[in-house]
Short mmCIF file of C-alpha atoms in Angstrom, two decimals:
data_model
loop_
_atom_site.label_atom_id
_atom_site.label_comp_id
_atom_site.label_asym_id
_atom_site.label_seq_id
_atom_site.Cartn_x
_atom_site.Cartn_y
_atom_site.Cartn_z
CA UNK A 12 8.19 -59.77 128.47
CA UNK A 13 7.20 -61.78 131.97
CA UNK A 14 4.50 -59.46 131.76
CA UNK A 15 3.26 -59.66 128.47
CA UNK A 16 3.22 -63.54 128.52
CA UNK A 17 0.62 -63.28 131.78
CA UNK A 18 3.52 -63.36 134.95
CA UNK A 19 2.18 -61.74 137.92
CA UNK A 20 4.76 -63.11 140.34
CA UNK A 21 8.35 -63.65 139.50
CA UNK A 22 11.94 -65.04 141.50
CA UNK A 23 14.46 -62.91 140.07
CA UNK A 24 18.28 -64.52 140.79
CA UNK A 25 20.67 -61.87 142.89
CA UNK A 26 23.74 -62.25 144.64
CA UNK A 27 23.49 -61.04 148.21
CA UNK A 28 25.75 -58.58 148.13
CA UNK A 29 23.89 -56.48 145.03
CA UNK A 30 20.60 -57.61 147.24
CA UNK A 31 22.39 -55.49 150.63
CA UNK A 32 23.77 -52.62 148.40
CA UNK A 33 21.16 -51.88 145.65
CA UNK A 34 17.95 -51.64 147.93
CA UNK A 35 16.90 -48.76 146.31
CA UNK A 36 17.07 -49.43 143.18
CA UNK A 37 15.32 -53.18 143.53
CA UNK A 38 12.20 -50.80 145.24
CA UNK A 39 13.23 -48.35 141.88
CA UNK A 40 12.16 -51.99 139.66
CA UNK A 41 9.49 -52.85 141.44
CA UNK A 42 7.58 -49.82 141.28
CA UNK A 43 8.31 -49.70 137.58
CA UNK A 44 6.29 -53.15 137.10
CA UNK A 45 2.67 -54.95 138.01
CA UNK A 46 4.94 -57.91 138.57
CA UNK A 47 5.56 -58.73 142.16
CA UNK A 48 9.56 -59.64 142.84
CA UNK A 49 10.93 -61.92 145.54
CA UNK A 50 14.86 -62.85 144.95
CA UNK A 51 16.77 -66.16 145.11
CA UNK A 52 20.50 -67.17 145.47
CA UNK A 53 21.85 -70.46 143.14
CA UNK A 54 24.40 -72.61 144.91
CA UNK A 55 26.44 -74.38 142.21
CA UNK A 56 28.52 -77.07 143.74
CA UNK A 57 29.00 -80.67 144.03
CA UNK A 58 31.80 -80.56 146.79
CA UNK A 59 29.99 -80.33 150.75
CA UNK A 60 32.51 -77.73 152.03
CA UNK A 61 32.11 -75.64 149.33
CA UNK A 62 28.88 -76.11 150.07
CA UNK A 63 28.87 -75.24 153.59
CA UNK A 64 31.49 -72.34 152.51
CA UNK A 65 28.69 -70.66 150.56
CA UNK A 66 25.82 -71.21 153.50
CA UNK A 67 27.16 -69.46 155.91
CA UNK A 68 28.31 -66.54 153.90
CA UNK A 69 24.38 -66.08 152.61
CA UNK A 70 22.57 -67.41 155.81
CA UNK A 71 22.28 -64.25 157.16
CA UNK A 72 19.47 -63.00 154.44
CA UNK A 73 16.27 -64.61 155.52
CA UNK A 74 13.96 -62.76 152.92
CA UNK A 75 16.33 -64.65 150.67
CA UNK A 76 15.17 -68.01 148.75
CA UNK A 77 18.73 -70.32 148.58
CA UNK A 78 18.57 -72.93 145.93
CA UNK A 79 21.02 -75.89 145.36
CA UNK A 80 21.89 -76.98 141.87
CA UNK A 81 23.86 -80.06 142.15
CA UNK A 82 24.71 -83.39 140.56
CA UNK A 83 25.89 -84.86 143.67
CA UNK A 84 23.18 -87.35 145.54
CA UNK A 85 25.42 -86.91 148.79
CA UNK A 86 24.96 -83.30 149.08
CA UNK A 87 21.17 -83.36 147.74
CA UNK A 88 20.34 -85.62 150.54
CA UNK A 89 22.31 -83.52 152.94
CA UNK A 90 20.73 -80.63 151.74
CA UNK A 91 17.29 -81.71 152.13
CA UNK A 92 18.00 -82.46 155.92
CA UNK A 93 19.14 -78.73 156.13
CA UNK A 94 16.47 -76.21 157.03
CA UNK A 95 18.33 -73.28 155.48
CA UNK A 96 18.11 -75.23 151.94
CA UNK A 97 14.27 -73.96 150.57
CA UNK A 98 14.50 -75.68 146.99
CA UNK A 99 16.40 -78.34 145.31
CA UNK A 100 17.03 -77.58 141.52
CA UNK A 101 16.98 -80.06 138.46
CA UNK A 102 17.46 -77.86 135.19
CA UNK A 103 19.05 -80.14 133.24
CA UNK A 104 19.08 -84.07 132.07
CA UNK A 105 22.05 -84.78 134.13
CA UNK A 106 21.00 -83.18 137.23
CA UNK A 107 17.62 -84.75 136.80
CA UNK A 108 19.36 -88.44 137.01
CA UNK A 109 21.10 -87.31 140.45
CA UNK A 110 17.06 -87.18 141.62
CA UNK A 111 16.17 -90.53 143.30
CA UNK A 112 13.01 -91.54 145.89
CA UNK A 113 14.78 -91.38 148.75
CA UNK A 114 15.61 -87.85 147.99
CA UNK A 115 12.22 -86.78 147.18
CA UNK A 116 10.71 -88.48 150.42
CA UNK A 117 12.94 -86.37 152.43
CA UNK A 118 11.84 -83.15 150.77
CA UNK A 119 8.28 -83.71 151.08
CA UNK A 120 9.22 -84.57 154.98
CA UNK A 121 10.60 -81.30 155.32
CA UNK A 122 8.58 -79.25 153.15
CA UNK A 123 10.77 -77.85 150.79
CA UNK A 124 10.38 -77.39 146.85
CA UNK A 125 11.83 -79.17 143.84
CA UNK A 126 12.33 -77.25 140.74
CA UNK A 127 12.24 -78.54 137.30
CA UNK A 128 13.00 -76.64 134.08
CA UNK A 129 11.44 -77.25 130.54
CA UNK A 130 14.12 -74.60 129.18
CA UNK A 131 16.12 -77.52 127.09
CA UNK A 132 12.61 -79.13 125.61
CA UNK A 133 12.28 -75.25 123.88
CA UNK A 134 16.24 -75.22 122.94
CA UNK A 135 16.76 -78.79 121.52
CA UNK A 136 15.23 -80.62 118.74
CA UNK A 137 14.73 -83.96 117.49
CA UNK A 138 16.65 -86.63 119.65
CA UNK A 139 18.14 -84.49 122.26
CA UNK A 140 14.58 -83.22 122.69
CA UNK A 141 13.17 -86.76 123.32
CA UNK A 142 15.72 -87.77 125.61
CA UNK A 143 14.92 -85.02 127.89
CA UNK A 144 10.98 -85.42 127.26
CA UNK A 145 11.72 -89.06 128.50
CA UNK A 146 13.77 -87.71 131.65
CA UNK A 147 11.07 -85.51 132.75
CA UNK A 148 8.24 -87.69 132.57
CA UNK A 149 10.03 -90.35 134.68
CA UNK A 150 10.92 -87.77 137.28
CA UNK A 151 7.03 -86.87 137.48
CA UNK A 152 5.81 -90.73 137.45
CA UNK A 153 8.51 -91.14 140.46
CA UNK A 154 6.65 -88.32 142.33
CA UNK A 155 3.69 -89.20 141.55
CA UNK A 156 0.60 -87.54 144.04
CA UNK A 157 3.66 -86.08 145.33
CA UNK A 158 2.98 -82.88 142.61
CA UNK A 159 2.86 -80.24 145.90
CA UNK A 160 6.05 -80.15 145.83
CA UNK A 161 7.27 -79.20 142.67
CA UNK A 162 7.74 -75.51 141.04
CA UNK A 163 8.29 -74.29 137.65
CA UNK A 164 11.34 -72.33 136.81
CA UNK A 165 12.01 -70.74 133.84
CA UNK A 166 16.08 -70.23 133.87
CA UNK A 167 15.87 -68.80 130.13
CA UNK A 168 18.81 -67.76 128.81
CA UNK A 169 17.22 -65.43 125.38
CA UNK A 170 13.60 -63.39 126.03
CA UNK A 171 12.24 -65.67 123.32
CA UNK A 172 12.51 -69.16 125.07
CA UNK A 173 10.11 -67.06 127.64
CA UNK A 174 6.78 -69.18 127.58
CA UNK A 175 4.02 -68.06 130.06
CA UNK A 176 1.99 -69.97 132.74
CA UNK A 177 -1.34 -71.11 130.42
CA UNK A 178 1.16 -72.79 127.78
CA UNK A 179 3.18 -74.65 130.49
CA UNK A 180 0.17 -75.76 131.87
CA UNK A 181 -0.94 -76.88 128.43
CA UNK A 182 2.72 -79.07 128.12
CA UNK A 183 2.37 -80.07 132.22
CA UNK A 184 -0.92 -81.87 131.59
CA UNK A 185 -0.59 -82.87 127.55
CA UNK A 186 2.39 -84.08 127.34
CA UNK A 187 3.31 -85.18 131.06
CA UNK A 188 0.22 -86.72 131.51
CA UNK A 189 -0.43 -84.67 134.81
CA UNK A 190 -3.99 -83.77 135.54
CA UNK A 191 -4.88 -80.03 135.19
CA UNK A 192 -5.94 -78.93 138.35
CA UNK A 193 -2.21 -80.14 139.77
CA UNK A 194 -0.64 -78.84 137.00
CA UNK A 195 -2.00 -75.69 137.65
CA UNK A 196 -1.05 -75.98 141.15
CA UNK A 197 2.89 -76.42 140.12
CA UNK A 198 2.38 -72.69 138.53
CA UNK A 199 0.24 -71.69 141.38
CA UNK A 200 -0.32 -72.88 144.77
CA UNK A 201 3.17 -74.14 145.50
CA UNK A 202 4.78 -71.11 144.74
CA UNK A 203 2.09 -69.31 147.01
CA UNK A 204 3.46 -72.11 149.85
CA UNK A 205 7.14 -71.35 149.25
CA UNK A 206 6.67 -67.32 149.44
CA UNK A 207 4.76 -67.76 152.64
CA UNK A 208 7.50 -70.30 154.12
CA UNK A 209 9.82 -67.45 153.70
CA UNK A 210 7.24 -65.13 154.91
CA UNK A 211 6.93 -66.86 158.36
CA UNK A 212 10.56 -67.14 158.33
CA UNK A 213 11.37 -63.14 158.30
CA UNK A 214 8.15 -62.85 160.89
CA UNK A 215 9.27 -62.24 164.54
CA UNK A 216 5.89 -63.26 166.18
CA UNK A 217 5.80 -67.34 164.24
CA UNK A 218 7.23 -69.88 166.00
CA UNK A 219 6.19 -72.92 163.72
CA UNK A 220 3.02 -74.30 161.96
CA UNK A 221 0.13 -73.59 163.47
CA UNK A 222 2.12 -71.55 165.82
CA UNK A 223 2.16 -67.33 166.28
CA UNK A 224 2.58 -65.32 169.04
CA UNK A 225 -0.47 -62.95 168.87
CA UNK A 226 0.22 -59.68 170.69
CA UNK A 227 -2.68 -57.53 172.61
CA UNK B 19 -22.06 -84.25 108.08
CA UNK B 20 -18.36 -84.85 108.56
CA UNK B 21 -16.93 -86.13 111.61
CA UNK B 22 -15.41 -83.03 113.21
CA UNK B 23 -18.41 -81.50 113.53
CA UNK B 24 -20.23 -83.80 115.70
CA UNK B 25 -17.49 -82.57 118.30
CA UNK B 26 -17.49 -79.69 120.60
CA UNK B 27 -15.20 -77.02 119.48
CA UNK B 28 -12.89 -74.62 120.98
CA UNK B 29 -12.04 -71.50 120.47
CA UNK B 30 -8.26 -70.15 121.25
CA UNK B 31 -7.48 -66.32 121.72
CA UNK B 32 -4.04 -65.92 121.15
CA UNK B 33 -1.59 -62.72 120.49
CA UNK B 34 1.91 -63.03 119.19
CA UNK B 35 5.26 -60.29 119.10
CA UNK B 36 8.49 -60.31 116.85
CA UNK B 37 11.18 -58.26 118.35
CA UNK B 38 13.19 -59.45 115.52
CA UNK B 39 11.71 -57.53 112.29
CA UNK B 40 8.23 -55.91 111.42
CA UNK B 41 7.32 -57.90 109.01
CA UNK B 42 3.68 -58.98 108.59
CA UNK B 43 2.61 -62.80 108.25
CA UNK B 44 -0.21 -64.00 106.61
CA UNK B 45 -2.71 -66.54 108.24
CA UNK B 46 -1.71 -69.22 105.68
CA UNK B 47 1.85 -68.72 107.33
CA UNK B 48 0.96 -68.53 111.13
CA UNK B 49 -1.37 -71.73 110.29
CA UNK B 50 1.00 -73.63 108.88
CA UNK B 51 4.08 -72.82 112.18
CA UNK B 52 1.58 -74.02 114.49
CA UNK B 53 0.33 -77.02 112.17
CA UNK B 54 4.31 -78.30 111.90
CA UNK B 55 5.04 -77.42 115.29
CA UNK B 56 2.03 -79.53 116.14
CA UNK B 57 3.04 -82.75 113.49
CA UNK B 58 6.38 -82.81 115.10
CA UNK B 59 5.53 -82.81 118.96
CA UNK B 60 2.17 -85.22 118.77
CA UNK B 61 2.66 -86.74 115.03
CA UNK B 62 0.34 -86.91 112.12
CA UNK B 63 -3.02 -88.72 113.75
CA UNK B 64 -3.68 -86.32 116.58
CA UNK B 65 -3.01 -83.22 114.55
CA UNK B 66 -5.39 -84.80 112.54
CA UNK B 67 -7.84 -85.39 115.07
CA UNK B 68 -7.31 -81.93 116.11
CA UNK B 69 -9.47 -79.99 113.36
CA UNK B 70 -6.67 -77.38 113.95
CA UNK B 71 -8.27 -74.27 111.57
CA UNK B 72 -6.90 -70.23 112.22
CA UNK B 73 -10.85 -68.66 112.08
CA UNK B 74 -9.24 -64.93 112.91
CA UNK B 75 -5.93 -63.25 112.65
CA UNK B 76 -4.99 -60.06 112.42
CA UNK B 77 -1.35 -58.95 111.22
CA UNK B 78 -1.63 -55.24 112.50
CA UNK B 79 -2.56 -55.85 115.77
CA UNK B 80 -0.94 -59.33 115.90
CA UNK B 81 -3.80 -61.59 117.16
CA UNK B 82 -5.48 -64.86 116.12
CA UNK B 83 -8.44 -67.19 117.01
CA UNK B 84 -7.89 -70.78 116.12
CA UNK B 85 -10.50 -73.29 116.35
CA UNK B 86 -10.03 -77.05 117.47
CA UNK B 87 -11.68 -79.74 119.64
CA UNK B 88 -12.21 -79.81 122.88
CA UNK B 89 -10.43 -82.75 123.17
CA UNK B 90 -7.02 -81.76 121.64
CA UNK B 91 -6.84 -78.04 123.54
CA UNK B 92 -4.34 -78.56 125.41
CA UNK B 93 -2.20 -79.90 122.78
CA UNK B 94 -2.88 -77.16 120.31
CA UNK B 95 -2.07 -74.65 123.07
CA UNK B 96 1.33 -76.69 123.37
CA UNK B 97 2.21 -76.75 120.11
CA UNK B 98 1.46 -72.48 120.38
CA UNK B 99 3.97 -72.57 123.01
CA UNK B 100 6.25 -74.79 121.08
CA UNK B 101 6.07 -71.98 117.87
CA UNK B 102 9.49 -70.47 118.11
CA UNK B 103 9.35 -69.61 114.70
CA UNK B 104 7.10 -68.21 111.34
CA UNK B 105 9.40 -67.66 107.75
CA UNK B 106 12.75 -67.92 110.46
CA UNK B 107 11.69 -64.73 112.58
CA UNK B 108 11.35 -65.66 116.04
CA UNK B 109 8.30 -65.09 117.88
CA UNK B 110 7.01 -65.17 121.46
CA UNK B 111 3.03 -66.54 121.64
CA UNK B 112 0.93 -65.67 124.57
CA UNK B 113 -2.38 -67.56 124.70
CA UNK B 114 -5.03 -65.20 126.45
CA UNK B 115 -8.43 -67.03 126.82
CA UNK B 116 -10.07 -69.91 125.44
CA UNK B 117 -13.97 -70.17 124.85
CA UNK B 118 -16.66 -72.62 123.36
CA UNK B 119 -18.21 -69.84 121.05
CA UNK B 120 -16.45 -67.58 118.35
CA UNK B 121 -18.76 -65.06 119.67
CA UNK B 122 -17.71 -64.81 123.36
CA UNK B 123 -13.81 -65.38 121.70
CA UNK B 124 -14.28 -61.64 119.52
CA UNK B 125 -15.79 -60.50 122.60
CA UNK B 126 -13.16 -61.12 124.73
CA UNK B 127 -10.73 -60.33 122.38
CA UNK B 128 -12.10 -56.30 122.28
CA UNK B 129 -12.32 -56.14 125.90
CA UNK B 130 -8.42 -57.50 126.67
CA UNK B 131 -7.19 -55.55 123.57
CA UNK B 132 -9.12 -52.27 124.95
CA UNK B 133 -8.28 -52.62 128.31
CA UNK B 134 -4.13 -53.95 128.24
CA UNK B 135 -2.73 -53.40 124.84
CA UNK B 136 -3.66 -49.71 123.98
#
């Protein structure tokens, strides 16, 4: 369906243990599909040790993206500061309020990734639905000329709240009021930027930005 | 001459699946999804505005052209994307190309429908 709707690139969720176990059969998936596949791991939690708890047990997987989904501005700051962290999540209307400047400063100092969901503008109507139009768009105005840092997520729960990259554009720059060519970018570039991040990460020969060892 | 045709047009190439039944929808039916879908996210005036008009569709091969301004594009293709029904089967929109001519629209429409859905 990712496919049909014009995916080329997708972040499928694992746990790390299927990820260590099941190596053939994610190779067995991807050849079966145009659509390239890098995996993620979701931290739920609002509590730090848990927190910590579930870092060091996944730490280990580099070519692993770890994303925090939490309602706790504590922990979001802390986990801005922590270079393990690669994107902080924001599905819902209640995780969207935890968001505040100070948090989305430090992100774009360390250059990680927020990640925002549309997934309860296509499941509610009426009110709900403006409540959480009205949440969005202030999140956006906060970070505003700060859209490099966002990425789309999907996070459907039913094939048919599945919308594809042209039509979020279309609600990214129509109804958010975001210009095209960043909107674009959210779908696009940054995601481009986060894969490499994690790229340079499972390389040997990079050291930092800017910096590779180059061998004769 | 009225005033929608003083503005530039566009054309939007769009195909559409129901995993839920096989029934067949008429362009009267598909039209008017889009058209509420479209009156409840922007209101009356800018669907209005939009000249929103289905110029194609085909049932069997479940594709449409529709034809608005250039101006209200990107809220037509958001009000596609909002769709998430026609006659309470549940359908999943994928917008493929727009264009400023029905001609280049049809063309593109053979080449993509040659080339990925046969």
């Amino acid at each position: 369906m990712y496919e049909f709707v014009g995916f080329q690139n997708l972040f499928m969720e694992i746990s790390p243990q299927e990820f260590k176990k099941n190596v053939e059969l994610i190779q067995k998936i991807q050849n079966q599909t145009k659509i390239k596949l890098f995996y993620r791991v979701t931290v739920h939690t609002n509590d730090v040790n848990e927190f910590n708890c579930a870092l060091n047990k996944i730490s280990n997987y580099k070519a692993l993206i770890i994303v925090l989904q939490s309602t706790n501005k504590d922990l979001l700051t802390f986990a801005a500061k922590n270079s393990r962290i690669d994107v902080l999540s924001f599905s819902s209307v209640e995780e969207i309020k935890s968001l505040t400047p100070g948090i989305i400063s430090l992100i774009k100092q360390s250059k990680k990734y927020i990640e925002i969901s549309l997934i309860d503008l296509f499941m509610q109507k009426t009110f709900e639905r403006s409540r959480s139009f009205r949440e969005i768009y202030k999140i956006l105005r906060l970070a505003n000329n700060k859209e490099h840092i966002f990425i789309y997520a999907g996070l459907e729960s039913s094939i048919y709240y599945i919308k594809g990259p042209r039509e979020i554009i279309s609600i990214l720059n129509s109804i958010f009021e975001i210009p095209l060519s960043k909107a674009k970018s959210i779908l696009s570039t940054n995601p481009s930027g986060l894969i490499e991040n994690i790229q340079n990460r499972t390389d040997v020969n990079f050291l930092e930005d800017g910096v590779r060892i180059v061998k004769e | 001459m009225k005033q929608h045709h003083l503005e530039r047009q566009r054309y939007i190439l769009f195909e559409y699946i129901s995993l839920d039944s096989t029934e067949y929808f008429n362009e009267k039916e598909m039209t008017r999804a889009i058209w509420s879908s479209m009156v409840k996210l922007f209101g009356d005036y800018p669907s209005y505005k939009s000249g929103l008009w289905m110029v194609e569709f085909n049932s069997d091969l479940k594709w449409g052209i529709i034809r608005c301004t250039n101006k209200t594009k990107e809220m037509v293709i958001s009000a596609i994307a909002f769709t998430n029904e026609v006659k309470s089967n549940r359908i999943i929109f994928h917008t493929i190309r727009t264009s400023g001519t029905i001609r280049v629209a049809l063309r593109i429409q053979k080449e993509y429908f040659q080339n990925y859905r046969t």
